[in-house]
Each structure stands twice: as structure tokens, then as C-alpha cells.
Amino acid sequence: MCVICFVKALVHVFKIYLTANYTYNFRSWPVDFRWDDVRAAGGARSGHRALTCAAAAAGVWLLRDAARGGDASGRPSHTAGSQTQCLLQQIRELPGQLASYTLAHSLGRWLVYPGSMFLMTRALLPLLQLGQERLVERYHGRRAKLVACDGNEIDTMFMDRRQNPGSQGQGLRLVICCEGNAGFYEMGCLSAPLEAGYSVLGWNHPGFGGSTGAPFPQHDANAMDVVVKYALHRLCFPPAHVVVYGWSIGGFTATWATMTYPELGALVLDATFDDLVPLALKVMPQSWKGLVVRTVREHFNLNVAEQLCRYPGPVLLLRRTRDKVVSTSSHLPSRPRRKVDGNRGNELLLRLLQHRYPAVMSREGRAVVTRWLRASSLTQEAAFYTRYRVDDQWCLAVLRSYSEHREEELEDKALAPHGPTFPWPVGQGLSSRRRRQLALFLARKHLKNVEATHCSPLKPKDFQLPWGL
């Protein structure tokens, strides 16, 4: 009996030792995949796009000029005296630039990415170790070190379900999970798709957990780039079987990935926002407005909606009805408000539908979708739907008819991975009543309400793949 107890104790101590080494020695691990391993893996014949050495050396592409209001071409004008004016302008803006840089690299970074704080990581270390142990033992997770084009080492965990894909083949799809600003794959949003039976690839932001670097947007995009390449070229998932799932601030890297790799299969955004500026202004002093806007635009330009509109594939937005984190509503107790008023996910949906279906989302369509977004329960949604007598079958027929017509026109040309490209002129020539019905149908297909707060774990049944024609 004593011998058995001794063996159990020895196994327990050995497990603790392995878990500790698992965390502390990650920086000494060999590299499993690099951003430029695509060529070595036969990238030319794989059919997946890869950045050239020159582009990757400078960092991957971000949307900069359009977000800052600059010239879309990116080329400065060369009128007479422009160089002198440019120099004077730079001198005048120097104090503001210094103040913005100082705020971004001190208080701003901790507010936007609190998970990168050393003290938080140390405090959460026991939970992170338990989370790693659970993923390895229960789901046979494989940890890997990836190196991005900026030299940062990215900590990832992959759970492969392809051998036992489930009755509906969920395991044949890979869900790449992009965590929030205080989330880690060890205990983050990957639990929902994992428990739903999908293959899952989790990764930590630069500066989070075992990942090195600092979590600024450029570094985040560089990290996401190598994660996607790893999924396509090393894990060998077809692009159409890759789903990108972004929670909260992870919506930035999720939309960046689908914008840059439009052949990816689907995008799910959970409790995310359209742009960081309104949320930053909500928590900072009003007197700092100019500095806050400049700091966000120059250093934390998380323009999720703009990137989302550049992805042509299926999209699902999960809006949490008790979410106060991504809401800009007034919290004055004297003003009763709906729980979903001010949720920035509303603006995200409107921007997406306006881009994809501009004729449908004309004045009548936008107005009716805005009113529909105030419904915070399934009962209210159903009542609103009934009021406007939306015929789902008619709406589907209209959309499918246009899609098939465009495919016939482009029969001799190479089609995009997701069919006819957006925007679609559907809705032209329809009556106001029909446009309202079509707008409500599209809104309901692209956004689902989840009765939860911002940080509540998503239930496996609430993780769904987006709708597609």
C-alpha cells in the first residue's frame, strides 16, 4: 500500500515539475515554424499566398492612410513650397507626437492590453499552468513556437480532431481563436469551439504568456500572419475549412486575417466593436479628447469595421445583450436604457450590411435595421419580424437569383473563393416594403444575440458557423 502511495506521489511531483518546465523553459524551445517556412514547405504549389521577403521584413500590411484621413494613394504632393510647409508642419506637430508616443507606451498600452502586464501574468500563472495541462491531457494539445517576421516568438496550442471529426464533421474544420486584451489561450475563448467538437488553434498576443514582444497592432498582425501560415502550410488545413474566431479586441486580428487571406472559410466575431476611438473616449477625461484620438489613430488603430468590409466571405456577429464593455451608452441611473443600446456591435453590423448591400440598406433599410437592433431578446426579435411580415423564402430566392446570374456572367473568368464579390446591387427596383424585409432578413442572418456579459464564457451551443447562400 505504501509503495502505491509513493508511486502516486512521485507521479504527481513529476507532473508539477513538467508543468513548471512547460512554462518557464518555453523560450529555450526549438522553433517549430517560421513566417518564411512557406517556401520550404512548397508554398508555390500549395496555392496559398505568402508575403515576399521584402514585405515581411518591413512588417505585414495594415490599413493606415484611410484610417488617418490621408491620401489613399500614399504619395505626397510636390507643389511649390510643399517641402518647406511639410517641415514646418512636422515641427508644429512634434510636441503632440511626443505626448502621444509617451501615452501610448505607458498608460495606453496597459489600458488597451492589460494582459501584457508582468504582474498580471505572474498572478495568473497557476491558472495558466492548469489550463495548459488540461489542453494537453484532455484534448491532446500540441504546443508550438512560431516566429513572426518581426522576430517575436508566438506561443500556440493546437488541438486536432480530424481523426474523430464527429457526426457532422466539425473536427475537419479548424477554428483559429483570437483572444481578448486580457485573454490567454490557456483559459480563453477557445473553450467554446473546442467543446463543440472543432479542431482549434489558439495563440497568445505578443507579450502575453509565452509570447515575446509587445502587443501593438503591427506586432499583433505579424503574429496573426504566421499563425495563419502555420495553419495552412504546416497543419495542412484547406483554406475553406479554416474559421477565424475573434473575441473582444481579438476582432482586430481576426478581421485582419480574413482581409489579408480572403480565401479563408468564415469569420465569427464575438463581443467586438467597430473602432477603438469611441470606447477610448468613454473611459478617458473629456479634456484629453484630442490627445486620445491622436494616440489611438497613430498607435492603436484597431479599425475592425474597415477591415471587416474587405472580407468577402461568410460572417457572423455575436452580440452579448448584457455587455457593458463595448457599449458607449450613458450609464446615468435617471435614464433607463435598453441593454443593447450603444453596443458597438450595432455599428459593426450596419457598416457591414451597408458595404455589401448598399441598395437594400438605403434610408428605409438602415432605419428598420437600426430599430431591429434595439431588440434584446428572441421574443422581441420575433415580434418585430412578424410586424414586417418577412418572407425568408422570398429573400433567399432574390439573393440566390442574383448570385447565380453573376456566376453565369463570370463563367469564363475565375470566380472569387466566396462567389460574386461585394457590393451587390440587390434591392434596386424593389419597393420600400420589400427593401425593409430584405434588410431585416440579412440583419438576422449576420447577427445573433447571446444572453451573456462581456467576459462570460461562451456556451458551446452558442458557437455557430456563419450563414451562407
Tab-separated table of C-alpha atoms in Angstrom, residues 172-454:
chain	number	residue	atom	x	y	z
A	172	LEU	CA	-12.425	18.708	-40.111
A	173	ARG	CA	-12.687	22.473	-39.634
A	174	LEU	CA	-10.018	24.470	-37.844
A	175	VAL	CA	-11.068	27.394	-35.647
A	176	ILE	CA	-8.264	29.917	-35.101
A	177	CYS	CA	-9.074	31.742	-31.866
A	178	CYS	CA	-8.044	35.375	-31.295
A	179	GLU	CA	-8.218	36.245	-27.605
A	180	GLY	CA	-9.233	39.479	-25.909
A	181	ASN	CA	-6.992	42.085	-24.292
A	182	ALA	CA	-6.705	40.092	-21.066
A	183	GLY	CA	-7.214	36.612	-22.514
A	184	PHE	CA	-4.825	33.691	-22.939
A	185	TYR	CA	-5.399	30.525	-24.935
A	186	GLU	CA	-4.892	28.538	-21.727
A	187	MET	CA	-8.152	29.903	-20.308
A	188	GLY	CA	-9.765	31.934	-23.075
A	189	CYS	CA	-12.408	31.869	-25.765
A	190	LEU	CA	-11.187	28.660	-27.424
A	191	SER	CA	-13.179	26.577	-24.922
A	192	ALA	CA	-16.466	27.065	-26.831
A	193	PRO	CA	-15.371	25.772	-30.269
A	194	LEU	CA	-13.226	23.136	-28.579
A	195	GLU	CA	-16.129	21.705	-26.608
A	196	ALA	CA	-18.307	21.981	-29.719
A	197	GLY	CA	-16.013	19.450	-31.411
A	198	TYR	CA	-13.925	21.592	-33.779
A	199	SER	CA	-10.187	21.408	-34.300
A	200	VAL	CA	-8.793	24.500	-32.593
A	201	LEU	CA	-5.633	26.592	-32.844
A	202	GLY	CA	-5.075	29.059	-30.005
A	203	TRP	CA	-2.316	31.650	-29.746
A	204	ASN	CA	-1.222	34.369	-27.340
A	205	HIS	CA	-0.719	38.016	-28.274
A	206	PRO	CA	2.890	39.268	-28.283
A	207	GLY	CA	3.820	39.932	-24.667
A	208	PHE	CA	1.142	37.509	-23.357
A	209	GLY	CA	2.096	34.232	-21.689
A	210	GLY	CA	4.949	32.592	-23.548
A	211	SER	CA	4.824	35.007	-26.497
A	212	THR	CA	7.520	37.668	-26.711
A	213	GLY	CA	7.285	41.280	-27.819
A	214	ALA	CA	4.692	43.986	-27.174
A	215	PRO	CA	1.018	43.848	-28.255
A	216	PHE	CA	0.833	46.816	-30.603
A	217	PRO	CA	-1.343	46.427	-33.741
A	218	GLN	CA	1.598	45.893	-36.099
A	219	HIS	CA	3.068	43.160	-33.892
A	220	ASP	CA	-0.376	41.589	-33.493
A	221	ALA	CA	-0.829	41.481	-37.272
A	222	ASN	CA	2.642	39.992	-37.728
A	223	ALA	CA	1.761	37.304	-35.187
A	224	MET	CA	-1.559	36.560	-36.864
A	225	ASP	CA	0.183	36.260	-40.207
A	226	VAL	CA	2.490	33.485	-39.037
A	227	VAL	CA	-0.390	31.742	-37.232
A	228	VAL	CA	-2.440	31.596	-40.452
A	229	LYS	CA	0.555	30.382	-42.450
A	230	TYR	CA	1.183	27.706	-39.828
A	231	ALA	CA	-2.421	26.523	-40.103
A	232	LEU	CA	-2.336	26.359	-43.903
A	233	HIS	CA	1.182	25.133	-44.611
A	234	ARG	CA	2.200	23.050	-41.598
A	235	LEU	CA	-1.124	21.807	-40.220
A	236	CYS	CA	-2.347	21.461	-43.830
A	237	PHE	CA	-5.950	22.635	-43.431
A	238	PRO	CA	-7.622	23.733	-46.686
A	239	PRO	CA	-8.371	27.478	-46.594
A	240	ALA	CA	-12.099	26.829	-46.972
A	241	HIS	CA	-12.024	24.762	-43.764
A	242	VAL	CA	-10.426	27.499	-41.644
A	243	VAL	CA	-12.732	29.604	-39.450
A	244	VAL	CA	-11.319	32.672	-37.682
A	245	TYR	CA	-12.952	33.450	-34.323
A	246	GLY	CA	-12.251	36.774	-32.611
A	247	TRP	CA	-13.469	37.736	-29.152
A	248	SER	CA	-13.477	41.363	-27.981
A	249	ILE	CA	-10.240	43.074	-29.069
A	250	GLY	CA	-9.337	39.849	-30.878
A	251	GLY	CA	-11.723	41.070	-33.563
A	252	PHE	CA	-8.872	43.220	-34.883
A	253	THR	CA	-6.543	40.317	-35.657
A	254	ALA	CA	-9.465	38.160	-36.805
A	255	THR	CA	-10.611	40.721	-39.372
A	256	TRP	CA	-7.017	41.418	-40.369
A	257	ALA	CA	-6.512	37.717	-41.134
A	258	THR	CA	-9.657	37.392	-43.255
A	259	MET	CA	-8.942	40.678	-45.032
A	260	THR	CA	-5.403	39.556	-45.890
A	261	TYR	CA	-6.357	35.944	-46.662
A	262	PRO	CA	-9.855	36.273	-48.195
A	263	GLU	CA	-9.874	32.605	-49.191
A	264	LEU	CA	-10.353	31.609	-45.522
A	265	GLY	CA	-13.677	29.895	-44.939
A	266	ALA	CA	-15.551	32.021	-42.401
A	267	LEU	CA	-15.337	34.696	-39.720
A	268	VAL	CA	-17.051	34.791	-36.306
A	269	LEU	CA	-16.805	37.956	-34.187
A	270	ASP	CA	-17.916	37.742	-30.572
A	271	ALA	CA	-18.481	40.803	-28.353
A	272	THR	CA	-16.301	43.011	-30.505
A	273	PHE	CA	-16.510	46.601	-31.726
A	274	ASP	CA	-16.216	48.679	-34.897
A	275	ASP	CA	-13.474	51.089	-33.823
A	276	LEU	CA	-11.494	51.734	-30.639
A	277	VAL	CA	-11.832	55.539	-30.594
A	278	PRO	CA	-15.409	55.743	-29.172
A	279	LEU	CA	-14.563	53.247	-26.418
A	280	ALA	CA	-11.328	55.053	-25.545
A	281	LEU	CA	-13.127	58.399	-25.296
A	282	LYS	CA	-15.667	56.827	-22.937
A	283	VAL	CA	-13.051	55.986	-20.275
A	284	MET	CA	-10.681	58.940	-20.651
A	285	PRO	CA	-11.195	62.557	-19.478
A	286	GLN	CA	-13.064	64.768	-21.948
A	287	SER	CA	-10.233	67.310	-21.826
A	288	TRP	CA	-7.908	64.660	-23.285
A	289	LYS	CA	-10.069	64.082	-26.367
A	290	GLY	CA	-7.593	65.404	-28.935
A	291	LEU	CA	-4.668	63.501	-27.428
A	292	VAL	CA	-6.703	60.302	-27.064
A	293	VAL	CA	-7.901	60.354	-30.676
A	294	ARG	CA	-4.380	61.004	-31.949
A	295	THR	CA	-2.855	58.286	-29.759
A	296	VAL	CA	-5.399	55.686	-30.854
A	297	ARG	CA	-5.096	56.568	-34.532
A	298	GLU	CA	-1.303	56.534	-34.533
A	299	HIS	CA	-0.552	53.681	-32.125
A	300	PHE	CA	-3.720	51.587	-31.533
A	301	ASN	CA	-5.686	51.950	-34.746
A	302	LEU	CA	-7.979	48.965	-34.233
A	303	ASN	CA	-10.246	49.714	-37.193
A	304	VAL	CA	-12.224	46.475	-37.102
A	305	ALA	CA	-15.152	47.612	-39.270
A	306	GLU	CA	-12.897	48.846	-42.062
A	307	GLN	CA	-11.051	45.522	-42.187
A	308	LEU	CA	-14.293	43.545	-41.934
A	309	CYS	CA	-15.690	45.196	-45.065
A	310	ARG	CA	-12.695	43.915	-47.026
A	311	TYR	CA	-13.533	40.256	-46.346
A	312	PRO	CA	-15.934	38.706	-48.898
A	313	GLY	CA	-16.780	35.510	-47.025
A	314	PRO	CA	-19.463	34.408	-44.531
A	315	VAL	CA	-19.626	36.485	-41.345
A	316	LEU	CA	-21.458	36.017	-38.042
A	317	LEU	CA	-21.562	38.664	-35.310
A	318	LEU	CA	-22.355	37.514	-31.767
A	319	ARG	CA	-23.776	40.388	-29.728
A	320	ARG	CA	-23.903	39.891	-25.960
A	321	THR	CA	-27.054	41.502	-24.618
A	322	ARG	CA	-25.573	42.316	-21.185
A	323	ASP	CA	-22.264	43.613	-22.489
A	324	LYS	CA	-21.222	46.949	-20.950
A	325	VAL	CA	-17.554	46.813	-22.021
A	326	VAL	CA	-18.121	47.540	-25.722
A	327	SER	CA	-21.030	49.899	-25.102
A	328	THR	CA	-20.908	53.687	-25.278
A	329	SER	CA	-24.363	54.224	-23.781
A	330	SER	CA	-24.909	56.670	-20.951
A	331	HIS	CA	-24.995	54.917	-17.592
A	332	LEU	CA	-26.969	57.605	-15.786
A	333	PRO	CA	-29.484	55.883	-13.455
A	334	SER	CA	-32.087	58.530	-14.243
A	335	ARG	CA	-32.148	57.416	-17.869
A	336	PRO	CA	-33.473	53.885	-18.271
A	337	ARG	CA	-31.905	52.294	-21.333
A	338	ARG	CA	-32.032	49.062	-23.204
A	339	LYS	CA	-29.171	46.687	-22.554
A	340	VAL	CA	-28.118	46.671	-26.209
A	341	ASP	CA	-28.272	50.440	-26.799
A	342	GLY	CA	-24.816	51.780	-27.574
A	343	ASN	CA	-23.295	48.350	-28.209
A	344	ARG	CA	-20.603	48.945	-30.836
A	345	GLY	CA	-21.536	45.643	-32.445
A	346	ASN	CA	-24.581	47.502	-33.791
A	347	GLU	CA	-22.332	49.844	-35.771
A	348	LEU	CA	-20.297	46.867	-36.945
A	349	LEU	CA	-23.392	45.232	-38.438
A	350	LEU	CA	-24.596	48.442	-40.070
A	351	ARG	CA	-21.183	49.066	-41.649
A	352	LEU	CA	-21.032	45.501	-42.985
A	353	LEU	CA	-24.536	45.493	-44.492
A	354	GLN	CA	-24.106	48.992	-45.896
A	355	HIS	CA	-20.963	47.872	-47.699
A	356	ARG	CA	-22.314	44.575	-49.008
A	357	TYR	CA	-25.890	45.580	-49.887
A	358	PRO	CA	-25.969	49.382	-50.409
A	359	ALA	CA	-29.279	49.366	-52.328
A	360	VAL	CA	-31.022	47.345	-49.617
A	361	MET	CA	-29.506	49.485	-46.871
A	362	SER	CA	-30.796	52.731	-48.278
A	363	ARG	CA	-32.744	55.055	-45.985
A	364	GLU	CA	-35.611	52.619	-45.316
A	365	GLY	CA	-33.393	49.583	-44.867
A	366	ARG	CA	-30.963	51.258	-42.483
A	367	ALA	CA	-33.797	52.709	-40.409
A	368	VAL	CA	-35.570	49.390	-39.952
A	369	VAL	CA	-32.337	47.536	-39.063
A	370	THR	CA	-31.493	50.247	-36.519
A	371	ARG	CA	-34.875	49.717	-34.860
A	372	TRP	CA	-34.440	45.926	-35.006
A	373	LEU	CA	-31.089	46.214	-33.209
A	374	ARG	CA	-32.913	47.563	-30.144
A	375	ALA	CA	-34.489	44.148	-29.619
A	376	SER	CA	-32.535	42.400	-26.883
A	377	SER	CA	-34.447	39.098	-26.743
A	378	LEU	CA	-35.688	36.423	-29.114
A	379	THR	CA	-39.283	37.331	-28.265
A	380	GLN	CA	-38.778	40.961	-29.302
A	381	GLU	CA	-36.981	39.878	-32.453
A	382	ALA	CA	-39.801	37.541	-33.452
A	383	ALA	CA	-42.423	40.216	-32.815
A	384	PHE	CA	-40.509	42.710	-34.948
A	385	TYR	CA	-40.087	40.143	-37.716
A	386	THR	CA	-43.793	39.333	-37.670
A	387	ARG	CA	-44.730	43.005	-37.812
A	388	TYR	CA	-42.904	43.464	-41.121
A	389	ARG	CA	-44.056	40.071	-42.495
A	390	VAL	CA	-40.600	38.988	-43.637
A	391	ASP	CA	-40.753	36.076	-46.075
A	392	ASP	CA	-37.498	34.144	-45.649
A	393	GLN	CA	-38.061	32.027	-48.750
A	394	TRP	CA	-38.603	35.080	-50.958
A	395	CYS	CA	-35.480	36.776	-49.562
A	396	LEU	CA	-33.381	33.674	-50.199
A	397	ALA	CA	-34.726	33.387	-53.732
A	398	VAL	CA	-33.798	37.011	-54.518
A	399	LEU	CA	-30.247	36.615	-53.217
A	400	ARG	CA	-29.672	33.251	-54.873
A	401	SER	CA	-31.039	34.511	-58.167
A	402	TYR	CA	-28.541	37.359	-58.236
A	403	SER	CA	-25.655	35.085	-57.190
A	404	GLU	CA	-26.447	32.537	-59.906
A	405	HIS	CA	-26.866	35.273	-62.520
A	406	ARG	CA	-23.454	36.756	-61.671
A	407	GLU	CA	-21.800	33.335	-61.747
A	408	GLU	CA	-23.202	32.731	-65.225
A	409	GLU	CA	-21.846	36.085	-66.388
A	410	LEU	CA	-18.413	35.237	-64.977
A	411	GLU	CA	-18.427	31.652	-66.236
A	412	ASP	CA	-15.301	32.149	-68.346
A	413	LYS	CA	-13.478	34.022	-65.601
A	414	ALA	CA	-12.022	32.794	-62.346
A	415	LEU	CA	-14.585	33.190	-59.567
A	416	ALA	CA	-13.613	34.525	-56.143
A	417	PRO	CA	-13.454	31.910	-53.350
A	418	HIS	CA	-16.859	33.003	-51.997
A	419	GLY	CA	-18.713	33.728	-55.221
A	420	PRO	CA	-19.572	37.156	-56.675
A	421	THR	CA	-17.687	39.951	-54.978
A	422	PHE	CA	-19.367	42.688	-52.944
A	423	PRO	CA	-21.037	45.149	-53.084
A	424	TRP	CA	-24.178	43.621	-54.606
A	425	PRO	CA	-26.793	45.800	-56.356
A	426	VAL	CA	-29.602	43.633	-54.956
A	427	GLY	CA	-32.573	45.770	-53.946
A	428	GLN	CA	-32.578	48.135	-56.889
A	429	GLY	CA	-36.096	48.463	-58.262
A	430	LEU	CA	-37.731	46.943	-55.179
A	431	SER	CA	-40.437	48.716	-53.232
A	432	SER	CA	-39.687	50.242	-49.834
A	433	ARG	CA	-41.586	47.426	-48.125
A	434	ARG	CA	-39.550	44.746	-49.896
A	435	ARG	CA	-36.260	46.514	-49.103
A	436	ARG	CA	-37.201	46.614	-45.419
A	437	GLN	CA	-37.957	42.906	-45.458
A	438	LEU	CA	-34.706	42.053	-47.191
A	439	ALA	CA	-32.742	44.283	-44.800
A	440	LEU	CA	-34.271	42.554	-41.760
A	441	PHE	CA	-33.564	39.125	-43.242
A	442	LEU	CA	-29.909	39.976	-43.832
A	443	ALA	CA	-29.517	41.529	-40.375
A	444	ARG	CA	-30.934	38.435	-38.698
A	445	LYS	CA	-28.614	36.181	-40.683
A	446	HIS	CA	-25.485	38.166	-39.813
A	447	LEU	CA	-26.087	38.895	-36.109
A	448	LYS	CA	-27.115	36.630	-33.230
A	449	ASN	CA	-27.908	37.712	-29.699
A	450	VAL	CA	-26.319	35.860	-26.790
A	451	GLU	CA	-27.670	36.374	-23.274
A	452	ALA	CA	-24.340	36.965	-21.541
A	453	THR	CA	-21.968	39.601	-20.209
A	454	HIS	CA	-18.740	40.542	-21.966
